PDB file of C-alpha atoms in Angstrom:
ATOM      1  CA  MET A   1      -0.324  -0.075   0.114  1.00 36.00           C
ATOM      2  CA  VAL A   2       2.762   2.323   0.749  1.00 31.00           C
ATOM      3  CA  ARG A   3       4.490   1.768  -1.668  1.00 38.00           C
ATOM      4  CA  CYS A   4       1.988   2.163  -4.476  1.00 38.00           C
ATOM      5  CA  LEU A   5       0.700   5.217  -2.699  1.00 32.00           C
ATOM      6  CA  LEU A   6       4.744   6.712  -2.909  1.00 30.00           C
ATOM      7  CA  ALA A   7       4.602   5.501  -6.458  1.00 36.00           C
ATOM      8  CA  ALA A   8       1.642   7.341  -7.141  1.00 34.00           C
ATOM      9  CA  VAL A   9       3.347  10.350  -5.656  1.00 30.00           C
ATOM     10  CA  LEU A  10       6.214  10.580  -7.496  1.00 29.00           C
ATOM     11  CA  LEU A  11       4.274  10.500 -10.972  1.00 32.00           C
ATOM     12  CA  LEU A  12       2.389  13.205 -10.247  1.00 32.00           C
ATOM     13  CA  LEU A  13       5.751  14.768  -9.040  1.00 31.00           C
ATOM     14  CA  ALA A  14       7.363  13.837 -12.493  1.00 34.00           C
ATOM     15  CA  GLY A  15       4.701  15.175 -14.883  1.00 38.00           C
ATOM     16  CA  CYS A  16       5.731  16.973 -17.480  1.00 38.00           C
ATOM     17  CA  GLY A  17       7.615  20.073 -16.552  1.00 37.00           C
ATOM     18  CA  SER A  18       7.837  19.530 -13.241  1.00 34.00           C
ATOM     19  CA  ALA A  19      11.342  19.436 -11.362  1.00 34.00           C
ATOM     20  CA  LEU A  20      12.538  17.638  -8.505  1.00 31.00           C
ATOM     21  CA  THR A  21      14.755  19.510  -7.304  1.00 32.00           C
ATOM     22  CA  THR A  22      13.040  22.798  -7.149  1.00 34.00           C
ATOM     23  CA  PRO A  23      11.136  23.600  -3.664  1.00 36.00           C
ATOM     24  CA  ALA A  24       7.751  23.802  -3.957  1.00 40.00           C
ATOM     25  CA  ALA A  25       5.309  26.349  -2.335  1.00 40.00           C
ATOM     26  CA  PRO A  26       3.159  25.221   0.561  1.00 38.00           C
ATOM     27  CA  VAL A  27      -0.236  24.094  -0.960  1.00 39.00           C
ATOM     28  CA  GLU A  28      -3.034  24.045   0.830  1.00 43.00           C
ATOM     29  CA  SER A  29      -4.424  20.732  -0.203  1.00 43.00           C
ATOM     30  CA  ALA A  30      -2.521  18.246  -2.226  1.00 47.00           C
ATOM     31  CA  PRO A  31      -3.792  16.848  -5.788  1.00 48.00           C
ATOM     32  CA  PRO A  32      -5.684  13.362  -5.700  1.00 49.00           C
ATOM     33  CA  LEU A  33      -4.107  10.397  -4.883  1.00 48.00           C
ATOM     34  CA  ASP A  34      -5.722   7.887  -6.913  1.00 60.00           C
ATOM     35  CA  GLY A  35      -4.449   8.515 -10.012  1.00 73.00           C
ATOM     36  CA  SER A  36      -8.141   9.791 -11.505  1.00 91.00           C
ATOM     37  CA  PHE A  37      -5.359  12.277 -13.620  1.00 95.00           C
ATOM     38  CA  ASN A  38      -2.560  11.968 -15.720  1.00 96.00           C
ATOM     39  CA  ASP A  39      -0.021  14.612 -17.145  1.00 94.00           C
ATOM     40  CA  THR A  40      -2.207  14.015 -20.626  1.00 95.00           C
ATOM     41  CA  ASP A  41      -5.261  15.175 -18.655  1.00 97.00           C
ATOM     42  CA  VAL A  42      -3.311  18.210 -17.767  1.00 96.00           C
ATOM     43  CA  MET A  43      -1.387  19.454 -20.748  1.00 95.00           C
ATOM     44  CA  PHE A  44      -4.855  19.126 -23.153  1.00 96.00           C
ATOM     45  CA  LEU A  45      -6.740  21.289 -20.201  1.00 97.00           C
ATOM     46  CA  GLN A  46      -3.866  23.799 -20.637  1.00 96.00           C
ATOM     47  CA  MET A  47      -3.447  23.390 -24.422  1.00 95.00           C
ATOM     48  CA  LEU A  48      -7.326  23.753 -24.805  1.00 96.00           C
ATOM     49  CA  ILE A  49      -7.718  26.905 -22.552  1.00 97.00           C
ATOM     50  CA  PRO A  50      -5.842  29.037 -24.960  1.00 96.00           C
ATOM     51  CA  HIS A  51      -7.389  27.515 -27.777  1.00 96.00           C
ATOM     52  CA  HIS A  52     -10.396  28.446 -26.809  1.00 96.00           C
ATOM     53  CA  ARG A  53      -9.548  31.564 -25.823  1.00 97.00           C
ATOM     54  CA  GLN A  54      -8.994  32.422 -29.100  1.00 96.00           C
ATOM     55  CA  GLY A  55     -11.836  30.796 -29.995  1.00 97.00           C
ATOM     56  CA  VAL A  56     -14.261  33.110 -28.046  1.00 97.00           C
ATOM     57  CA  ARG A  57     -12.024  35.828 -29.461  1.00 97.00           C
ATOM     58  CA  MET A  58     -13.024  35.433 -33.220  1.00 97.00           C
ATOM     59  CA  ALA A  59     -15.915  34.773 -31.900  1.00 97.00           C
ATOM     60  CA  GLU A  60     -16.424  38.234 -30.796  1.00 97.00           C
ATOM     61  CA  LEU A  61     -15.148  39.236 -33.833  1.00 97.00           C
ATOM     62  CA  ALA A  62     -17.995  37.176 -36.157  1.00 97.00           C
ATOM     63  CA  ALA A  63     -20.819  39.121 -33.426  1.00 94.00           C
ATOM     64  CA  THR A  64     -20.412  42.318 -34.471  1.00 94.00           C
ATOM     65  CA  GLN A  65     -18.431  42.144 -37.973  1.00 96.00           C
ATOM     66  CA  ALA A  66     -20.460  39.192 -39.366  1.00 97.00           C
ATOM     67  CA  ARG A  67     -22.125  40.736 -41.936  1.00 97.00           C
ATOM     68  CA  ARG A  68     -24.915  36.991 -42.338  1.00 97.00           C
ATOM     69  CA  PRO A  69     -27.189  36.590 -38.903  1.00 97.00           C
ATOM     70  CA  GLN A  70     -26.658  33.150 -40.192  1.00 97.00           C
ATOM     71  CA  VAL A  71     -22.495  33.328 -39.459  1.00 98.00           C
ATOM     72  CA  ARG A  72     -23.751  35.993 -36.144  1.00 97.00           C
ATOM     73  CA  ASP A  73     -26.022  32.914 -34.797  1.00 97.00           C
ATOM     74  CA  PHE A  74     -23.125  30.767 -35.549  1.00 97.00           C
ATOM     75  CA  ALA A  75     -20.262  32.646 -33.466  1.00 98.00           C
ATOM     76  CA  ALA A  76     -22.480  33.219 -30.457  1.00 97.00           C
ATOM     77  CA  ALA A  77     -22.865  29.077 -30.080  1.00 97.00           C
ATOM     78  CA  VAL A  78     -19.552  28.986 -30.323  1.00 97.00           C
ATOM     79  CA  GLU A  79     -18.373  31.579 -28.156  1.00 97.00           C
ATOM     80  CA  LEU A  80     -20.621  30.254 -25.786  1.00 97.00           C
ATOM     81  CA  THR A  81     -20.009  26.754 -25.582  1.00 97.00           C
ATOM     82  CA  GLN A  82     -16.050  28.004 -25.563  1.00 97.00           C
ATOM     83  CA  ARG A  83     -16.956  30.098 -22.693  1.00 98.00           C
ATOM     84  CA  ASP A  84     -18.319  27.151 -20.687  1.00 97.00           C
ATOM     85  CA  GLU A  85     -15.688  24.795 -21.478  1.00 98.00           C
ATOM     86  CA  ILE A  86     -13.038  27.192 -20.139  1.00 98.00           C
ATOM     87  CA  ALA A  87     -14.772  27.655 -16.534  1.00 98.00           C
ATOM     88  CA  ASP A  88     -14.818  23.798 -16.409  1.00 97.00           C
ATOM     89  CA  MET A  89     -11.372  23.421 -17.133  1.00 97.00           C
ATOM     90  CA  GLU A  90     -10.136  25.734 -15.402  1.00 98.00           C
ATOM     91  CA  ARG A  91     -12.272  24.569 -12.207  1.00 97.00           C
ATOM     92  CA  TRP A  92     -10.445  21.488 -12.866  1.00 97.00           C
ATOM     93  CA  LEU A  93      -6.993  22.254 -13.330  1.00 97.00           C
ATOM     94  CA  SER A  94      -7.685  24.399 -10.504  1.00 96.00           C
ATOM     95  CA  ASP A  95      -9.244  21.122  -8.627  1.00 95.00           C
ATOM     96  CA  TRP A  96      -6.224  18.943  -9.159  1.00 95.00           C
ATOM     97  CA  ASN A  97      -3.978  21.828  -7.776  1.00 95.00           C
ATOM     98  CA  GLN A  98      -2.188  22.562 -11.728  1.00 96.00           C
ATOM     99  CA  PRO A  99      -1.589  25.370 -13.445  1.00 95.00           C
ATOM    100  CA  ILE A 100      -3.972  26.970 -15.655  1.00 94.00           C
ATOM    101  CA  ALA A 101      -1.749  27.805 -17.972  1.00 92.00           C
ATOM    102  CA  ALA A 102       1.057  25.300 -19.472  1.00 87.00           C
ATOM    103  CA  ASP A 103       4.992  25.617 -18.756  1.00 75.00           C
ATOM    104  CA  PRO A 104       6.112  28.092 -22.192  1.00 76.00           C
ATOM    105  CA  ASP A 105       9.113  26.191 -22.313  1.00 66.00           C
ATOM    106  CA  PRO A 106       8.591  24.352 -25.628  1.00 62.00           C
ATOM    107  CA  GLY A 107      11.240  21.661 -23.587  1.00 61.00           C
ATOM    108  CA  ALA A 108       8.886  20.759 -21.241  1.00 55.00           C
ATOM    109  CA  HIS A 109       7.053  19.009 -23.600  1.00 48.00           C
ATOM    110  CA  HIS A 110       8.470  16.292 -25.181  1.00 51.00           C
ATOM    111  CA  GLY A 111       6.355  13.924 -25.993  1.00 52.00           C
ATOM    112  CA  HIS A 112       3.706  15.772 -26.364  1.00 47.00           C
ATOM    113  CA  GLY A 113       4.032  16.866 -30.436  1.00 49.00           C
ATOM    114  CA  ASP A 114       5.145  19.336 -31.397  1.00 47.00           C
ATOM    115  CA  GLY A 115       4.135  23.304 -30.845  1.00 46.00           C
ATOM    116  CA  LEU A 116       1.281  22.954 -33.537  1.00 43.00           C
ATOM    117  CA  HIS A 117      -0.998  23.560 -30.870  1.00 60.00           C
ATOM    118  CA  THR A 118      -0.120  27.139 -29.892  1.00 70.00           C
ATOM    119  CA  PRO A 119      -3.161  29.066 -30.925  1.00 77.00           C
ATOM    120  CA  ASP A 120      -1.192  32.051 -33.339  1.00 83.00           C
ATOM    121  CA  PRO A 121      -2.444  35.660 -32.601  1.00 86.00           C
ATOM    122  CA  ALA A 122      -1.285  36.903 -36.006  1.00 90.00           C
ATOM    123  CA  VAL A 123      -4.796  35.134 -37.224  1.00 91.00           C
ATOM    124  CA  VAL A 124      -6.860  37.164 -34.757  1.00 93.00           C
ATOM    125  CA  THR A 125      -5.508  40.418 -35.945  1.00 93.00           C
ATOM    126  CA  ALA A 126      -5.316  39.053 -39.306  1.00 94.00           C
ATOM    127  CA  LEU A 127      -9.224  38.697 -38.453  1.00 95.00           C
ATOM    128  CA  ALA A 128      -9.511  41.945 -36.951  1.00 95.00           C
ATOM    129  CA  GLU A 129      -8.262  43.287 -39.898  1.00 95.00           C
ATOM    130  CA  THR A 130     -10.439  41.846 -42.884  1.00 95.00           C
ATOM    131  CA  GLY A 131     -12.859  44.026 -44.063  1.00 95.00           C
ATOM    132  CA  PRO A 132     -16.893  43.330 -44.180  1.00 95.00           C
ATOM    133  CA  ALA A 133     -16.708  42.259 -47.696  1.00 95.00           C
ATOM    134  CA  THR A 134     -15.065  39.498 -47.331  1.00 96.00           C
ATOM    135  CA  PHE A 135     -14.933  38.846 -43.348  1.00 97.00           C
ATOM    136  CA  ASP A 136     -17.994  36.285 -43.602  1.00 97.00           C
ATOM    137  CA  ASP A 137     -15.641  33.673 -45.558  1.00 97.00           C
ATOM    138  CA  THR A 138     -12.446  34.908 -44.105  1.00 97.00           C
ATOM    139  CA  PHE A 139     -14.256  34.055 -40.338  1.00 97.00           C
ATOM    140  CA  LEU A 140     -15.720  30.611 -41.025  1.00 98.00           C
ATOM    141  CA  ARG A 141     -12.251  29.914 -43.326  1.00 97.00           C
ATOM    142  CA  LEU A 142     -10.067  30.217 -40.068  1.00 96.00           C
ATOM    143  CA  LEU A 143     -12.815  29.320 -37.642  1.00 97.00           C
ATOM    144  CA  THR A 144     -12.480  25.632 -39.432  1.00 96.00           C
ATOM    145  CA  GLY A 145      -8.994  25.400 -38.899  1.00 94.00           C
ATOM    146  CA  HIS A 146      -9.303  26.933 -35.183  1.00 95.00           C
ATOM    147  CA  GLN A 147     -12.043  24.010 -35.243  1.00 96.00           C
ATOM    148  CA  HIS A 148      -9.228  21.028 -36.361  1.00 95.00           C
ATOM    149  CA  GLY A 149      -7.081  22.205 -33.981  1.00 94.00           C
ATOM    150  CA  ALA A 150      -9.264  21.494 -31.828  1.00 96.00           C
ATOM    151  CA  VAL A 151     -10.108  18.173 -32.870  1.00 97.00           C
ATOM    152  CA  GLU A 152      -6.446  16.873 -32.325  1.00 95.00           C
ATOM    153  CA  LEU A 153      -6.338  18.204 -29.246  1.00 95.00           C
ATOM    154  CA  ALA A 154      -9.387  15.625 -27.872  1.00 97.00           C
ATOM    155  CA  ARG A 155      -7.816  13.336 -29.802  1.00 97.00           C
ATOM    156  CA  MET A 156      -4.650  13.098 -28.223  1.00 96.00           C
ATOM    157  CA  GLU A 157      -6.834  13.676 -24.669  1.00 97.00           C
ATOM    158  CA  LEU A 158      -8.541   9.940 -25.934  1.00 97.00           C
ATOM    159  CA  GLU A 159      -5.627   8.242 -26.859  1.00 97.00           C
ATOM    160  CA  LYS A 160      -3.686   8.784 -23.556  1.00 96.00           C
ATOM    161  CA  GLY A 161      -5.636  10.787 -21.137  1.00 97.00           C
ATOM    162  CA  ARG A 162      -7.492   8.986 -17.624  1.00 96.00           C
ATOM    163  CA  HIS A 163      -9.455  11.741 -15.979  1.00 97.00           C
ATOM    164  CA  PRO A 164     -13.277  10.982 -17.053  1.00 96.00           C
ATOM    165  CA  ASP A 165     -14.522  14.883 -16.972  1.00 96.00           C
ATOM    166  CA  ALA A 166     -11.723  15.523 -19.120  1.00 97.00           C
ATOM    167  CA  ARG A 167     -11.903  12.295 -21.962  1.00 98.00           C
ATOM    168  CA  ASP A 168     -15.999  12.866 -21.944  1.00 98.00           C
ATOM    169  CA  LEU A 169     -14.690  16.459 -22.925  1.00 98.00           C
ATOM    170  CA  ALA A 170     -12.525  15.379 -25.176  1.00 98.00           C
ATOM    171  CA  ASP A 171     -15.573  13.213 -26.793  1.00 98.00           C
ATOM    172  CA  ARG A 172     -17.695  16.311 -27.083  1.00 97.00           C
ATOM    173  CA  VAL A 173     -15.264  17.532 -28.855  1.00 98.00           C
ATOM    174  CA  VAL A 174     -14.514  15.714 -31.461  1.00 98.00           C
ATOM    175  CA  ARG A 175     -18.051  15.031 -32.546  1.00 98.00           C
ATOM    176  CA  SER A 176     -19.107  18.829 -32.053  1.00 97.00           C
ATOM    177  CA  ARG A 177     -16.525  20.456 -33.838  1.00 97.00           C
ATOM    178  CA  THR A 178     -16.385  18.012 -36.562  1.00 97.00           C
ATOM    179  CA  ALA A 179     -20.379  18.673 -37.089  1.00 97.00           C
ATOM    180  CA  GLN A 180     -19.633  22.821 -36.758  1.00 97.00           C
ATOM    181  CA  VAL A 181     -16.700  22.013 -39.608  1.00 97.00           C
ATOM    182  CA  ARG A 182     -19.636  20.820 -41.326  1.00 97.00           C
ATOM    183  CA  GLN A 183     -22.298  23.738 -40.901  1.00 97.00           C
ATOM    184  CA  MET A 184     -19.217  26.343 -41.415  1.00 97.00           C
ATOM    185  CA  ALA A 185     -18.938  24.459 -44.686  1.00 97.00           C
ATOM    186  CA  ALA A 186     -22.376  25.023 -46.234  1.00 96.00           C
ATOM    187  CA  LEU A 187     -22.284  28.467 -44.886  1.00 96.00           C
ATOM    188  CA  LEU A 188     -19.185  29.138 -47.405  1.00 95.00           C
ATOM    189  CA  GLY A 189     -21.239  27.067 -49.832  1.00 87.00           C
ATOM    190  CA  SER A 190     -24.633  29.028 -49.400  1.00 80.00           C
TER     191      SER A 190
END
């Protein structure tokens, strides 16, 4: 029993980006030692939060700049969904005593893929600078690529994640973002 508990503690301490030689500040409550989450769960949430924040920003722009009501309505739904998911993800990380933001050192994430999943601020800038005549199509094309990125992150979680809530979120992301991509393709074709 003690060996299992010690092994669980060592696995948590050896998580992505942690340094065993750096003294940690005292924590009021310790992370769960039941093995309910792993470093993939933490990484998934830490990567999806900024990804969602960028999606929210894009949707906010569409709320004020899109010409077609269908595009504005679609953007409003995206914004609402992603804001709710951000709140859940931040709560889970907080409950697990994990930082909301991922370690900015790319070397800390060796084995979790490349920087492909890091939101590019230039996307929001380009969208903000898009003129009214082309805004709707530009928004839909950029958000299509953005949602493909969310699906990639979710598939990583489904493959290696452990926590039931994080895995459920990943499954919902795959299904809903795939449906959104189809919906955006239809909006682009209309």
